[in-house]
Amino acid sequence: MNLFAKAREWLAPAVQAAAGVSVTYTRGATSVSLTPVPGRTVFVSNAEGAPRVEFGERDYLIPVSELTALGVPKIGDRIAETIDGVTVTFEVQQPNAGEPAWRYDQTRSVFRVHCKRPS
Amino acid sequence: MATTPTLKLCDDLVTALTAAWSPVSPDGVERCYFKRIGDPDDANTKLTGRKVFIFPTAYATAGATRGENEYTHRVSVLTVERFPAATPGDPTTAWVDDRVDFVHTYVVKGFDYSEDGPPSFNRKLLTLSAEVAEVCDPEKLVTGNRLFYCLVDLVFSELVAN
């Protein structure tokens, strides 16, 4: 293992300890408690003449080791997080940027999961 | 009350669609110039129910007789609805089918004032064309927070007295 790989191995748990949040990850009748790190939150506006479609997206960085009960993320999975005292539910969906709904990081130890708020 | 013939036509279309469809809140139909379909966090733009927005897009006018001008109206009709929040996952084919059928029944056929004669609200109105470029925008279904989105571009001709 080279020095960079060692740093990466150290970094993920350190970030999770410092910035992880408690969430409930649900697929159908199965729920698990996780501590992912919220990633970017972006807002998109698609202007196409008169109609403007605007929506927000939120990412979570989920350690692969925490999601073993469910395997890999799946479109339609729900993530409930209490933010400022309010439980907010997000759904795993494909982002506007054209990326898939989730992907591994370089070391395949963390999932980056893209979500939107169902409404 | 707007007096530009294209705006008046749009208002008449709102009335005609409301009568034919009988939407129950939060469903609805309105004329507007632009519309923000927003994030659920923003109560002002959050989309609930099925909404039909009728946009006056453009018009042209030319003399038809000494007493009448022929107006060509371009009107866009947008139908939008989000897949129910309580149901996880991608929108189902059956759910999309229902919305596609709604657009065909109430917008494309409903606003077709050609072979069946002019509408009762305007005896000098003729539908020239209805174009549905996409039966539903798949990008907005897949990446736009499960949004059904169908835009119909309609062209009407109308003889308007000078």
XYZ file of C-alpha atoms in Angstrom:
281
model
C 0.000 0.000 0.000
C 1.486 3.318 -1.005
C 1.389 6.467 1.077
C -1.544 7.951 -0.821
C -3.623 4.814 -0.364
C -2.825 4.845 3.345
C -3.987 8.450 3.564
C -7.222 7.594 1.778
C -7.796 4.698 4.142
C -7.353 7.019 7.080
C -9.372 9.873 5.626
C -12.784 8.242 5.104
C -13.343 7.199 8.739
C -11.951 10.518 9.940
C -14.391 12.488 7.778
C -17.243 10.248 8.859
C -16.382 10.801 12.534
C -16.191 14.543 12.042
C -19.060 15.184 9.630
C -21.240 12.067 9.608
C -24.954 12.379 10.289
C -27.420 9.771 11.532
C -29.946 8.657 8.938
C -32.372 5.837 8.381
C -31.910 4.135 5.043
C -35.004 2.283 3.837
C -35.746 -0.106 1.009
C -39.224 -1.557 1.108
C -39.734 -3.042 4.567
C -36.018 -3.056 5.425
C -34.462 -0.145 7.282
C -30.931 0.319 8.534
C -29.286 3.076 10.543
C -26.265 4.647 8.867
C -23.850 7.493 9.448
C -23.128 8.910 6.003
C -21.480 12.201 5.237
C -23.737 14.658 3.411
C -22.080 15.714 0.213
C -22.945 18.555 -2.065
C -26.384 20.095 -2.213
C -27.091 21.781 -5.508
C -30.066 23.474 -7.064
C -30.828 23.199 -10.719
C -32.966 25.364 -12.953
C -33.851 24.135 -16.400
C -35.025 27.126 -18.366
C -36.796 26.162 -21.580
C -38.789 29.210 -22.522
C -41.914 29.719 -20.447
C -41.608 26.684 -18.148
C -38.790 26.677 -15.576
C -38.137 23.447 -13.724
C -36.159 23.881 -10.513
C -35.134 21.275 -7.991
C -32.536 20.493 -5.375
C -30.246 17.510 -5.145
C -28.372 16.129 -2.159
C -25.584 13.594 -2.060
C -24.562 11.228 0.685
C -21.243 9.457 1.073
C -22.080 6.067 2.570
C -19.396 3.608 3.642
C -19.881 0.374 1.732
C -19.360 -1.527 4.995
C -22.473 0.103 6.507
C -24.831 -0.949 3.716
C -24.002 -4.625 3.554
C -27.552 -5.584 4.579
C -28.910 -4.075 1.376
C -26.007 -4.515 -1.008
C -25.632 -1.597 -3.389
C -27.935 1.453 -3.443
C -30.981 1.307 -5.651
C -33.191 3.938 -7.277
C -36.194 4.469 -5.026
C -34.350 3.823 -1.743
C -35.272 6.409 0.873
C -32.972 8.233 3.294
C -34.562 9.992 6.269
C -32.430 12.579 8.032
C -33.372 14.881 10.866
C -32.264 18.347 9.854
C -32.751 21.184 12.315
C -35.309 19.126 14.217
C -37.332 18.164 11.166
C -37.220 14.729 9.554
C -36.609 15.169 5.852
C -36.839 12.253 3.457
C -34.763 11.984 0.309
C -35.013 9.404 -2.436
C -32.188 7.880 -4.438
C -32.647 9.245 -7.951
C -30.499 9.914 -10.968
C -29.073 13.442 -10.828
C -29.630 16.070 -13.458
C -25.965 15.971 -14.484
C -26.433 12.674 -16.301
C -24.484 10.588 -13.812
C -25.966 7.349 -12.503
C -27.870 7.470 -9.212
C -24.860 6.178 -7.284
C -21.238 5.254 -7.817
C -18.255 3.992 -5.887
C -15.330 6.192 -4.919
C -11.866 5.318 -6.234
C -11.290 2.632 -3.642
C -14.800 1.159 -3.799
C -15.126 1.673 -0.069
C -17.667 4.504 -0.207
C -20.884 4.975 -2.210
C -21.704 8.453 -3.465
C -25.479 8.406 -3.599
C -27.512 11.117 -5.366
C -30.893 11.991 -3.897
C -33.830 14.301 -4.388
C -36.749 15.100 -2.153
C -39.881 13.326 -3.365
C -42.845 15.672 -3.502
C -59.671 41.404 -18.938
C -57.056 40.997 -21.663
C -58.097 42.187 -25.119
C -55.305 40.891 -27.356
C -56.954 38.151 -29.426
C -54.286 35.558 -28.523
C -54.735 36.210 -24.813
C -58.491 36.053 -25.172
C -58.110 32.734 -26.978
C -55.949 31.386 -24.141
C -58.542 32.467 -21.582
C -61.232 30.729 -23.635
C -59.112 27.577 -23.752
C -58.706 27.664 -19.965
C -62.486 27.885 -19.616
C -63.077 25.114 -22.159
C -60.561 22.753 -20.557
C -61.873 23.453 -17.070
C -65.381 22.593 -18.234
C -64.293 19.425 -20.016
C -61.899 18.138 -17.364
C -63.520 19.425 -14.129
C -60.238 19.456 -12.187
C -60.426 19.052 -8.421
C -57.827 20.923 -6.329
C -54.853 20.612 -6.319
C -55.316 19.832 -10.024
C -55.911 22.894 -12.139
C -55.455 24.881 -15.318
C -54.326 28.469 -15.760
C -53.006 30.915 -18.338
C -49.572 32.318 -17.633
C -46.473 33.683 -19.347
C -43.961 31.572 -17.469
C -44.126 29.082 -14.666
C -41.652 27.903 -12.087
C -42.021 24.263 -11.183
C -39.986 24.165 -8.059
C -38.407 22.247 -5.309
C -40.607 20.813 -2.546
C -38.848 23.097 -0.063
C -40.325 26.141 -1.749
C -44.039 26.328 -0.992
C -44.470 29.007 -3.650
C -43.346 26.784 -6.492
C -43.935 23.284 -5.171
C -45.927 21.292 -7.683
C -48.892 19.381 -6.333
C -51.492 17.593 -8.405
C -51.792 17.758 -12.165
C -51.373 21.218 -13.593
C -52.042 22.441 -17.102
C -50.442 25.752 -18.030
C -51.520 27.571 -21.174
C -48.918 29.956 -22.537
C -49.584 32.513 -25.276
C -46.472 32.053 -27.411
C -46.793 34.238 -30.527
C -49.173 35.556 -33.113
C -49.272 37.019 -36.592
C -51.983 38.980 -38.288
C -52.750 39.849 -41.881
C -55.668 41.389 -43.677
C -58.196 38.795 -44.813
C -60.986 41.046 -46.046
C -61.686 44.746 -45.729
C -63.560 43.963 -42.542
C -61.524 41.197 -40.953
C -57.950 40.305 -40.090
C -56.753 36.746 -40.009
C -54.831 36.017 -36.832
C -52.513 33.056 -36.519
C -52.167 32.216 -32.830
C -49.409 30.084 -31.409
C -50.238 28.643 -28.014
C -48.264 26.198 -25.887
C -49.973 23.905 -23.427
C -47.858 22.290 -20.739
C -49.123 19.393 -18.636
C -47.035 18.541 -15.569
C -47.430 16.236 -12.608
C -45.084 14.559 -10.173
C -45.120 10.841 -9.499
C -46.745 10.336 -6.081
C -44.314 10.997 -3.247
C -45.600 8.016 -1.294
C -44.485 5.596 -4.003
C -40.716 4.971 -4.176
C -38.874 4.389 -7.407
C -39.265 5.297 -11.030
C -42.658 6.268 -12.459
C -44.498 3.254 -13.814
C -45.500 2.833 -17.439
C -49.190 2.699 -16.475
C -48.911 5.999 -14.588
C -47.235 7.690 -17.544
C -49.772 6.162 -19.963
C -52.616 7.836 -18.060
C -50.954 11.258 -18.398
C -50.142 10.753 -22.072
C -53.779 9.801 -22.667
C -54.922 12.874 -20.749
C -52.890 15.140 -23.018
C -54.189 13.454 -26.149
C -57.822 13.504 -24.984
C -58.076 16.957 -23.446
C -55.435 18.995 -25.242
C -54.731 17.520 -28.673
C -58.279 16.282 -29.399
C -60.021 18.613 -26.971
C -58.604 21.726 -28.641
C -59.051 20.348 -32.157
C -61.550 22.773 -33.611
C -61.258 21.623 -37.198
C -63.387 18.862 -38.730
C -65.980 18.977 -35.947
C -66.544 22.667 -36.512
C -65.666 25.749 -34.496
C -66.162 25.881 -30.735
C -69.256 27.513 -29.292
C -67.146 30.236 -27.684
C -65.685 31.405 -30.992
C -67.342 30.581 -34.319
C -64.380 31.924 -36.313
C -61.677 29.791 -34.726
C -59.935 26.973 -36.548
C -57.227 24.669 -35.227
C -54.445 24.387 -37.802
C -52.091 22.009 -36.010
C -51.072 20.412 -32.745
C -47.507 19.229 -32.313
C -46.368 16.998 -29.485
C -42.601 16.878 -29.830
C -42.301 14.368 -26.977
C -45.223 12.421 -25.511
C -43.391 12.957 -22.245
C -39.941 14.338 -21.553
C -37.980 11.286 -20.378
C -35.177 13.396 -18.916
C -37.599 15.064 -16.541
C -39.136 11.719 -15.641
C -35.738 10.259 -14.826
C -33.674 13.190 -13.555
C -36.251 15.913 -12.877
C -37.568 14.481 -9.631
C -40.027 12.160 -11.401
C -41.818 14.880 -13.294
C -44.277 14.119 -16.085
C -43.817 16.936 -18.560
C -45.544 17.210 -21.910
C -45.603 20.342 -24.026
C -48.083 20.688 -26.889
C -47.628 23.447 -29.439
C -50.901 24.479 -31.032
C -51.550 26.774 -33.976
C -54.949 28.357 -34.473
C -56.389 30.608 -37.137
C -59.070 33.171 -36.331
C -60.891 35.820 -38.285
C -61.129 38.919 -36.136
C -63.280 41.906 -37.103
C -61.331 45.132 -37.573
